[in-house]
PDB file of C-alpha atoms in Angstrom:
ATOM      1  CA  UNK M   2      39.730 112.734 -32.606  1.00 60.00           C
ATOM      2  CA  UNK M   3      41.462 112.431 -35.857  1.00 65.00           C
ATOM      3  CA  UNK M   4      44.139 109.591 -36.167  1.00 83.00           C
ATOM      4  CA  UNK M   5      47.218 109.662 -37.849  1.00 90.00           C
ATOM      5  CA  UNK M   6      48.881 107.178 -39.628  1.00 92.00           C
ATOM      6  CA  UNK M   7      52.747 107.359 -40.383  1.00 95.00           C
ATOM      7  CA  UNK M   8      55.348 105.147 -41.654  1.00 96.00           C
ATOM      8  CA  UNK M   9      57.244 103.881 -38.621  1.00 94.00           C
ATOM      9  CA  UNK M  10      60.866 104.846 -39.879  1.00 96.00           C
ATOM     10  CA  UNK M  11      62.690 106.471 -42.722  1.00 97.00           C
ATOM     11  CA  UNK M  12      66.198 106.322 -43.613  1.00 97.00           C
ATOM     12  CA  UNK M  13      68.295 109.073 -46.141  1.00 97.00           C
ATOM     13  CA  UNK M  14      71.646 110.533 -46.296  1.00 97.00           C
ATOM     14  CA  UNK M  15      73.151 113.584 -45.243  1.00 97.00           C
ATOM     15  CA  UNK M  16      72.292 116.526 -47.432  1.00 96.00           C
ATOM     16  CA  UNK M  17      68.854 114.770 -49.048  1.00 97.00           C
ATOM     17  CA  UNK M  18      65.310 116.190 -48.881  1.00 97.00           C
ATOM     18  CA  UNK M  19      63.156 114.045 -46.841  1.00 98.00           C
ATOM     19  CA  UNK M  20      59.497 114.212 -46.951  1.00 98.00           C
ATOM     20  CA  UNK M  21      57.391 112.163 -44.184  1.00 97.00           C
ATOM     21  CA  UNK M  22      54.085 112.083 -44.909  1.00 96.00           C
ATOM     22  CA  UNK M  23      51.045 111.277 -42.229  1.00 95.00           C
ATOM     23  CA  UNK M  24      47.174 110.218 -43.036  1.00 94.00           C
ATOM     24  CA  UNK M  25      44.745 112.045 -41.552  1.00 92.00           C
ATOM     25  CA  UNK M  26      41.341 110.672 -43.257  1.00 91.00           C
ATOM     26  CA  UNK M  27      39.229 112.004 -40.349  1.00 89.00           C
ATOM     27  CA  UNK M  28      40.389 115.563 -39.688  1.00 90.00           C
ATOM     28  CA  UNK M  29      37.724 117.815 -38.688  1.00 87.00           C
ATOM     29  CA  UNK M  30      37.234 121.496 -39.858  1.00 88.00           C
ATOM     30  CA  UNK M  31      38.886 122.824 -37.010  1.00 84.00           C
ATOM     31  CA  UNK M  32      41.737 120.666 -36.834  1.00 87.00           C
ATOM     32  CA  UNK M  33      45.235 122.126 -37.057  1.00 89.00           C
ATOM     33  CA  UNK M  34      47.996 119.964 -38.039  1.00 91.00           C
ATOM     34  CA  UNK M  35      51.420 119.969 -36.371  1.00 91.00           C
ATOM     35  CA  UNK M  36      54.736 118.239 -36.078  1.00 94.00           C
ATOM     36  CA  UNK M  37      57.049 117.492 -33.608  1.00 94.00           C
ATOM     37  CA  UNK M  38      60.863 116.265 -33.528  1.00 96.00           C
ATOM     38  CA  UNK M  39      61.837 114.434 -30.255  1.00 95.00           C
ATOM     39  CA  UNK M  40      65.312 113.368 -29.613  1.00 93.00           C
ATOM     40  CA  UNK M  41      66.009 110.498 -27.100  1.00 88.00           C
ATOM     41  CA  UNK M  42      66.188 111.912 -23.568  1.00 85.00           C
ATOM     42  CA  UNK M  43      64.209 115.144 -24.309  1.00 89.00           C
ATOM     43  CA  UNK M  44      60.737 116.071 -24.651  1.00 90.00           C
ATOM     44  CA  UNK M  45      59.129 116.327 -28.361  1.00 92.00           C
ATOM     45  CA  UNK M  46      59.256 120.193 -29.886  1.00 92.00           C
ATOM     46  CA  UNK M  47      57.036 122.041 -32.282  1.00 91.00           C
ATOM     47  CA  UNK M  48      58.436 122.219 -35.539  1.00 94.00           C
ATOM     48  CA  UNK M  49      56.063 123.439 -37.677  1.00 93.00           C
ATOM     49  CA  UNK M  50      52.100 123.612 -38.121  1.00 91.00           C
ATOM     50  CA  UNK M  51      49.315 124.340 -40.732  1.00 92.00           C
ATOM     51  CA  UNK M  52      45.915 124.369 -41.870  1.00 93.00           C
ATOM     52  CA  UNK M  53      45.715 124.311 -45.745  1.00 91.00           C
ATOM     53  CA  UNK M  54      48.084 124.784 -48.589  1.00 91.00           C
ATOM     54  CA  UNK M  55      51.474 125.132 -47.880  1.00 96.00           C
ATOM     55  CA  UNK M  56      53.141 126.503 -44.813  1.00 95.00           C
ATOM     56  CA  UNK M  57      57.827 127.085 -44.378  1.00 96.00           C
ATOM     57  CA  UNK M  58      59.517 127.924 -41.402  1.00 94.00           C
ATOM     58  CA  UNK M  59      63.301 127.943 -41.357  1.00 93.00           C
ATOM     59  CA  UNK M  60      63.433 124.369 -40.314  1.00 93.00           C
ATOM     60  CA  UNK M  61      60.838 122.578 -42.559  1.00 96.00           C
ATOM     61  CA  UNK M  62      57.998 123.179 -45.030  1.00 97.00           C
ATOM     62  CA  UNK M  63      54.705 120.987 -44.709  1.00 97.00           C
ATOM     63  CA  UNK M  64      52.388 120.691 -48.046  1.00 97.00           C
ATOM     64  CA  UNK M  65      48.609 119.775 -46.834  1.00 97.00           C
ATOM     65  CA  UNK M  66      46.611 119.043 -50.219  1.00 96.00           C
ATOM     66  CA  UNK M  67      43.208 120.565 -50.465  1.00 96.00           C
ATOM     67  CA  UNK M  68      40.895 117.677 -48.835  1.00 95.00           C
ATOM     68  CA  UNK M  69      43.631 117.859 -45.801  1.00 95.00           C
ATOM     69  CA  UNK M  70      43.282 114.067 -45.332  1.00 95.00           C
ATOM     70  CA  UNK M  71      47.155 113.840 -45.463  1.00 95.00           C
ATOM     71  CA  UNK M  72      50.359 116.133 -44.780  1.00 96.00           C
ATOM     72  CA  UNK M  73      54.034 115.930 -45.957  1.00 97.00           C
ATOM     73  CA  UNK M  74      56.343 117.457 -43.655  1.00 97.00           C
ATOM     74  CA  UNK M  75      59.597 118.415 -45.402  1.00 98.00           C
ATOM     75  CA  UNK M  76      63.199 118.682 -44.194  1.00 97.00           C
ATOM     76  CA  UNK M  77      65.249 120.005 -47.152  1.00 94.00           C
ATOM     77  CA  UNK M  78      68.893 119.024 -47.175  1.00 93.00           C
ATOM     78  CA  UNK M  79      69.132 116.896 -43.612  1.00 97.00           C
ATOM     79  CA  UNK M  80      72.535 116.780 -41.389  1.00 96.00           C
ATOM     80  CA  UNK M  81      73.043 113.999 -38.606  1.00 97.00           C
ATOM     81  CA  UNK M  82      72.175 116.233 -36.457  1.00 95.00           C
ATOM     82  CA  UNK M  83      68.018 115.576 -37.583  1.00 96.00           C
ATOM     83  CA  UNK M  84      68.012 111.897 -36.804  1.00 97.00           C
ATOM     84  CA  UNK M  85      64.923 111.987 -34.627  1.00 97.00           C
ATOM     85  CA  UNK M  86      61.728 111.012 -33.889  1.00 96.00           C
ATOM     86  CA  UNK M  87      58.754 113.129 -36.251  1.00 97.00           C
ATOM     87  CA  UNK M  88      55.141 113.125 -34.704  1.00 94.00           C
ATOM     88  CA  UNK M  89      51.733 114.645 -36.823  1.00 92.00           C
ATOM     89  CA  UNK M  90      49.218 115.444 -34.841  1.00 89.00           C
ATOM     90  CA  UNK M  91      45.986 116.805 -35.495  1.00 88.00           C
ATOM     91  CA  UNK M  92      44.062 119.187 -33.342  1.00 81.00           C
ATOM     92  CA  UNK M  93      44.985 122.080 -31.146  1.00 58.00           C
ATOM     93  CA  UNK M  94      45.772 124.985 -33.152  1.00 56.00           C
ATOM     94  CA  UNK M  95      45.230 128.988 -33.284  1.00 51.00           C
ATOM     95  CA  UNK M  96      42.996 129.453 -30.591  1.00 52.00           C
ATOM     96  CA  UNK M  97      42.340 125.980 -30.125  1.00 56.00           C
ATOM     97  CA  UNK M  98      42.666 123.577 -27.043  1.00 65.00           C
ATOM     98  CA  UNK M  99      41.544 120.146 -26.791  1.00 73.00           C
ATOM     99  CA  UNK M 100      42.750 116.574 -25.873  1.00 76.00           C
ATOM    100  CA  UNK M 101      46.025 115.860 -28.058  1.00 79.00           C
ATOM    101  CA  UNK M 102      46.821 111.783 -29.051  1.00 80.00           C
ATOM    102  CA  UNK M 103      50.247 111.416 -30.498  1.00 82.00           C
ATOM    103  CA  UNK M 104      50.536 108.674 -32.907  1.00 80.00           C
ATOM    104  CA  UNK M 105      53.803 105.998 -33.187  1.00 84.00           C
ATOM    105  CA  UNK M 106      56.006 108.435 -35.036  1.00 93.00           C
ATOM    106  CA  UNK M 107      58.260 107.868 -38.130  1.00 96.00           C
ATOM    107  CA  UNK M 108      61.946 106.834 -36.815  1.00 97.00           C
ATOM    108  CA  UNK M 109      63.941 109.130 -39.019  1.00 97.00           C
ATOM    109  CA  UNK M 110      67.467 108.100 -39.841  1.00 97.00           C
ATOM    110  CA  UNK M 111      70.198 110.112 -41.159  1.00 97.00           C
ATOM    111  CA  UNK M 112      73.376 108.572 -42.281  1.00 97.00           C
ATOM    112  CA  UNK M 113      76.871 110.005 -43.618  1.00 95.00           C
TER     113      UNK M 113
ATOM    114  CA  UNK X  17      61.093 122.671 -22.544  1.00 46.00           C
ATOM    115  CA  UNK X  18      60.659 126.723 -22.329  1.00 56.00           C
ATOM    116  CA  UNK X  19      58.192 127.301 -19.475  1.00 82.00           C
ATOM    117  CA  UNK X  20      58.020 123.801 -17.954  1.00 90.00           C
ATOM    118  CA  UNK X  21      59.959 122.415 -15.097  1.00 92.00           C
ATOM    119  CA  UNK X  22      59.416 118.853 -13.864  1.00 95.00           C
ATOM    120  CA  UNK X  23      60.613 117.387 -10.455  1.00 95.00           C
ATOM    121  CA  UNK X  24      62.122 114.716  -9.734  1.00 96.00           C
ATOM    122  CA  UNK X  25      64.056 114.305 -12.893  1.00 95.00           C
ATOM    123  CA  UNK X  26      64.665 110.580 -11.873  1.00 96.00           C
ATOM    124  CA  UNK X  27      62.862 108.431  -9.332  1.00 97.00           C
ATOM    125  CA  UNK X  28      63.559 104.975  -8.313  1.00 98.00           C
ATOM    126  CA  UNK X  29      61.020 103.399  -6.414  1.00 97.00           C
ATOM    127  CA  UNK X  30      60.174 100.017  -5.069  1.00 97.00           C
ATOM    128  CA  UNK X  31      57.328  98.155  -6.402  1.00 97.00           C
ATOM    129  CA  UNK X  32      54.724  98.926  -4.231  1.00 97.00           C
ATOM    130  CA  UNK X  33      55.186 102.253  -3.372  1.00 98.00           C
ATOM    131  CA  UNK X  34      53.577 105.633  -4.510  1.00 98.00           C
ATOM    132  CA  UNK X  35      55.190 108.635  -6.364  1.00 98.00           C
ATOM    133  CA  UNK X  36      54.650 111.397  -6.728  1.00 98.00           C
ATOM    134  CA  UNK X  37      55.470 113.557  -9.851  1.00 98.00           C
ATOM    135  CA  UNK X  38      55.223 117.308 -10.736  1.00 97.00           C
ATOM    136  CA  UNK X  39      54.854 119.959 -13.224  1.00 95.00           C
ATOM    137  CA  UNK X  40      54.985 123.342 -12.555  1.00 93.00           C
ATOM    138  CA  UNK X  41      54.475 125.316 -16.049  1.00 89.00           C
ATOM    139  CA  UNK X  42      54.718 129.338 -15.949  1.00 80.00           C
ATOM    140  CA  UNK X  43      51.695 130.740 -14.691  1.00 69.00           C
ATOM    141  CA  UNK X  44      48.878 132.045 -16.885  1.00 70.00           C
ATOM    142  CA  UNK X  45      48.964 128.723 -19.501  1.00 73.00           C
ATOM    143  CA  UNK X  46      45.175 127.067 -19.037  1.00 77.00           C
ATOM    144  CA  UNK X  47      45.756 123.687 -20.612  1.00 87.00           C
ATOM    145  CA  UNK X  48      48.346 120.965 -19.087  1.00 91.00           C
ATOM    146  CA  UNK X  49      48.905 117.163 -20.374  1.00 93.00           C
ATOM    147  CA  UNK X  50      50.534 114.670 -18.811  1.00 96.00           C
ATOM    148  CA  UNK X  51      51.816 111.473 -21.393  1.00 95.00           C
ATOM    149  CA  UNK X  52      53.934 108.658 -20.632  1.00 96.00           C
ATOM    150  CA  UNK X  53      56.603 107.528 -22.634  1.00 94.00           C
ATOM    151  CA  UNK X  54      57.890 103.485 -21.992  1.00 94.00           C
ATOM    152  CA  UNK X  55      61.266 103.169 -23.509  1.00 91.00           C
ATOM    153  CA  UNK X  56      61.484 103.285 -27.591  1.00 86.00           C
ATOM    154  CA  UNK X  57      57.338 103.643 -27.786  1.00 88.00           C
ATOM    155  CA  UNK X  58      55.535 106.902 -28.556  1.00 88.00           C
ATOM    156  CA  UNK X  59      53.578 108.690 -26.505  1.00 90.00           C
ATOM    157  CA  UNK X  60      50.915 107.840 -24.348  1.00 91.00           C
ATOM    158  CA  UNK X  61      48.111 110.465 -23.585  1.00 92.00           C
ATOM    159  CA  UNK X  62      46.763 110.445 -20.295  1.00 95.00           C
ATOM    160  CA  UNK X  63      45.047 113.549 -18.657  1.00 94.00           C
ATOM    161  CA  UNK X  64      44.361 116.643 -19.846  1.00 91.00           C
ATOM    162  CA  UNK X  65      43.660 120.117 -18.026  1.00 91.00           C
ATOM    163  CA  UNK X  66      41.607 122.730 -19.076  1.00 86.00           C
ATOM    164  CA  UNK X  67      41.296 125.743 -16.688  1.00 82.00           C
ATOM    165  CA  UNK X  68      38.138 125.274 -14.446  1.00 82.00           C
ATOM    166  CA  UNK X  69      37.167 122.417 -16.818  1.00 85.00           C
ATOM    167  CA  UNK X  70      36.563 118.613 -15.268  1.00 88.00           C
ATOM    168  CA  UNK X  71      40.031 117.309 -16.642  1.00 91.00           C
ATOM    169  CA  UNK X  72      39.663 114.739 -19.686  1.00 91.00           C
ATOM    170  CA  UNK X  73      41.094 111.456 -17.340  1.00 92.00           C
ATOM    171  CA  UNK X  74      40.381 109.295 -20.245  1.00 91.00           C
ATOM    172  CA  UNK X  75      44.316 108.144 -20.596  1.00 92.00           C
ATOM    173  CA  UNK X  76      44.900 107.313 -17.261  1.00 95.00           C
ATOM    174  CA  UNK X  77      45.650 102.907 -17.391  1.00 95.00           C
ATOM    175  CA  UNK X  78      44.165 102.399 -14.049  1.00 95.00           C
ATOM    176  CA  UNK X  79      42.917 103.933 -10.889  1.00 96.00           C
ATOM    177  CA  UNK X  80      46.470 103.881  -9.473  1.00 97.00           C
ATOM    178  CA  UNK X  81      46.782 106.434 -11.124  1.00 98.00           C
ATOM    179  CA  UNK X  82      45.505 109.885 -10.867  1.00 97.00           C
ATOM    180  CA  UNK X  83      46.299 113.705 -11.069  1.00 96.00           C
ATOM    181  CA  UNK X  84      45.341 117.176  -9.575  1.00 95.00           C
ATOM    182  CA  UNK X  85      45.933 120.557 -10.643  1.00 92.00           C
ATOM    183  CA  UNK X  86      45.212 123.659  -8.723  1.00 82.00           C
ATOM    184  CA  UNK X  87      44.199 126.861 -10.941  1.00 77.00           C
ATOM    185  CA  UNK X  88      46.676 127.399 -13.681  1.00 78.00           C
ATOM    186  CA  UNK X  89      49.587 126.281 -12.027  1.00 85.00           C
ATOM    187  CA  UNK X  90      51.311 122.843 -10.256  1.00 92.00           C
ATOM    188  CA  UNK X  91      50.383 119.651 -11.311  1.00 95.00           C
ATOM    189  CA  UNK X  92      51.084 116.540  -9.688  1.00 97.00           C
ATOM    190  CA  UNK X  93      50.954 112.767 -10.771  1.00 98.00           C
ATOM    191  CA  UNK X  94      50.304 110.396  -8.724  1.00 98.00           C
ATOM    192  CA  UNK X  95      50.735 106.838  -8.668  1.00 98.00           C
ATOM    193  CA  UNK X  96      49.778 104.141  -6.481  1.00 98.00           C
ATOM    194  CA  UNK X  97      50.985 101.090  -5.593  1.00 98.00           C
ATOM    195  CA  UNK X  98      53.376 101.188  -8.556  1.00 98.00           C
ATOM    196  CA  UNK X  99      54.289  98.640 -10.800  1.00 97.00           C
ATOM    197  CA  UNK X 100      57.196  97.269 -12.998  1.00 97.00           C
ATOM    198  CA  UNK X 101      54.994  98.483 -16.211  1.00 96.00           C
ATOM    199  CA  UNK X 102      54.845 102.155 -14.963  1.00 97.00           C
ATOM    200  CA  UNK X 103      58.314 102.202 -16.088  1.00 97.00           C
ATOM    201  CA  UNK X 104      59.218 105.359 -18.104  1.00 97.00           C
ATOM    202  CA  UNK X 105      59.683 108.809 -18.480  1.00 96.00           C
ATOM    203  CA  UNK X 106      56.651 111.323 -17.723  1.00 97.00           C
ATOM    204  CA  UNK X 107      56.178 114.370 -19.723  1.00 96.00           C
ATOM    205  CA  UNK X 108      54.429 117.690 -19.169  1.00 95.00           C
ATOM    206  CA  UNK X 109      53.036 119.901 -21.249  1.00 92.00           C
ATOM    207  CA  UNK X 110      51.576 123.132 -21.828  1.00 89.00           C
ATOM    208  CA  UNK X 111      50.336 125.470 -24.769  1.00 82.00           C
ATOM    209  CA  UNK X 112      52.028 128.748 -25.555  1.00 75.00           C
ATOM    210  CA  UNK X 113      52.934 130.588 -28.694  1.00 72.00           C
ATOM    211  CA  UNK X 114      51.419 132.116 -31.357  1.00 71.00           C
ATOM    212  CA  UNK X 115      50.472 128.734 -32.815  1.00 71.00           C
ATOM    213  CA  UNK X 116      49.033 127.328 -29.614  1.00 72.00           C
ATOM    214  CA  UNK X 117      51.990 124.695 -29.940  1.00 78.00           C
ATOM    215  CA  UNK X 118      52.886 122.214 -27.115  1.00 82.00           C
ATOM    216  CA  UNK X 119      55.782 123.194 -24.965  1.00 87.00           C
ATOM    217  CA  UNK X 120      57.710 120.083 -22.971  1.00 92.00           C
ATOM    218  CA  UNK X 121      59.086 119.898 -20.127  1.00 92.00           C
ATOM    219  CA  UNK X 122      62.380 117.480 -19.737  1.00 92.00           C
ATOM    220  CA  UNK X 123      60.508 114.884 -18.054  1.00 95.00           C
ATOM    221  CA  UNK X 124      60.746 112.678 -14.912  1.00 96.00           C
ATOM    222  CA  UNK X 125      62.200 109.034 -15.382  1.00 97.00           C
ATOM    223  CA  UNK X 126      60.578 106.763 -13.298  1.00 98.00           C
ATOM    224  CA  UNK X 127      62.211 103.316 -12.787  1.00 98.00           C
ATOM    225  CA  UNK X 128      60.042 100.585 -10.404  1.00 98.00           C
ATOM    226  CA  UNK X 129      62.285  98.064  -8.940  1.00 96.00           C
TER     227      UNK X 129
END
């Protein structure tokens, strides 16, 4: 299984782009990569997930360069209301089922 | 989470006794995970559930601990002789969607006393 590796928190104001990116040196071929936002008290929930390139939702955009060893997930203009907890993961994806390991997180911040 | 209930939604117990937790996900979804979450830490993996499989039991911390599923449907989690440590809130999950994303369910927080 691939690890990820993430910075363990972020901090940014209201109405800034963040980017959080997570290392993934040892994806495999098959791997998908997804994130999750997790507020306290409540399960983690899929934001967003990709294989190659570049991949935008209405929530977030995440930028995988062409090796896929790393991914940027990307929250433009962020309210108070995103302060959260961000997972990668890498694995289960389109078709896909396996054994999922979620890493630390990054501790996203958001202040006024 | 869409498609996953969990019951009890908090248990206190006394150290010593067992628990027992469940999942029941919307029929028809193959693959179940239970993790464990200890206050302000990630995510802990510990079993996974794959149809007919043998379930991957390689997160379980201990033989206290262990967990049955019948066919696509209930889980349960059981733990044994609980401890102070085993402490926090357990999460189900399923996949669904398009993506073959993980759905949550809210969770059951456990508290040993």
């Amino acid at each position: 299984l691939a690890k990820t590796t993430q910075p363990i928190s972020m901090d940014s104001y209201e109405g800034q782009e963040v980017n959080i990116t997570c290392s993934h040196n040892n994806i495999a071929t098959n791997d998908y990569i997804t994130w999750y936002q997790q507020f306290p008290s409540q399960g983690p929930r899929f934001i967003i997930q990709g294989y190659k390139t570049k991949v935008t939702n209405e929530v977030a955009s995440l930028f995988i360069p062409a090796d896929r060893k790393s991914s940027t997930l990307s929250l433009p203009r962020v309210s108070l209301s995103d302060t959260a907890v961000y997972y990668c993961l890498v694995g289960v994806g389109s078709g896909n089922t396996g054994k999922l390991i979620f890493g630390q997180g990054t501790t996203l911040q958001v202040k006024p | 989470g869409a498609g996953v209930s969990q019951s009890p939604s908090n248990k206190v117990t006394e150290k010593g006794k067992d628990v027992e937790l469940r999942c029941d996900p919307i029929s028809g979804h193959t693959a179940l995970y239970w993790y464990r979450q200890r206050l302000g830490q990630g995510l802990e993996f510990l079993i996974y559930f794959q149809g007919n499989s043998a379930p991957d039991k390689s997160g379980l911390p201990s033989d206290r601990f262990s967990a049955e599923r019948t066919g696509e449907s209930v889980s349960t989690l059981t733990i044994q002789r609980t401890q102070q440590e085993d402490s926090a809130v357990y999460l189900c999950a399923i996949i669904g969607g398009l993506l073959y994303e993980q759905y949550f369910g809210p969770g059951t927080r456990l508290t040993v006393t």
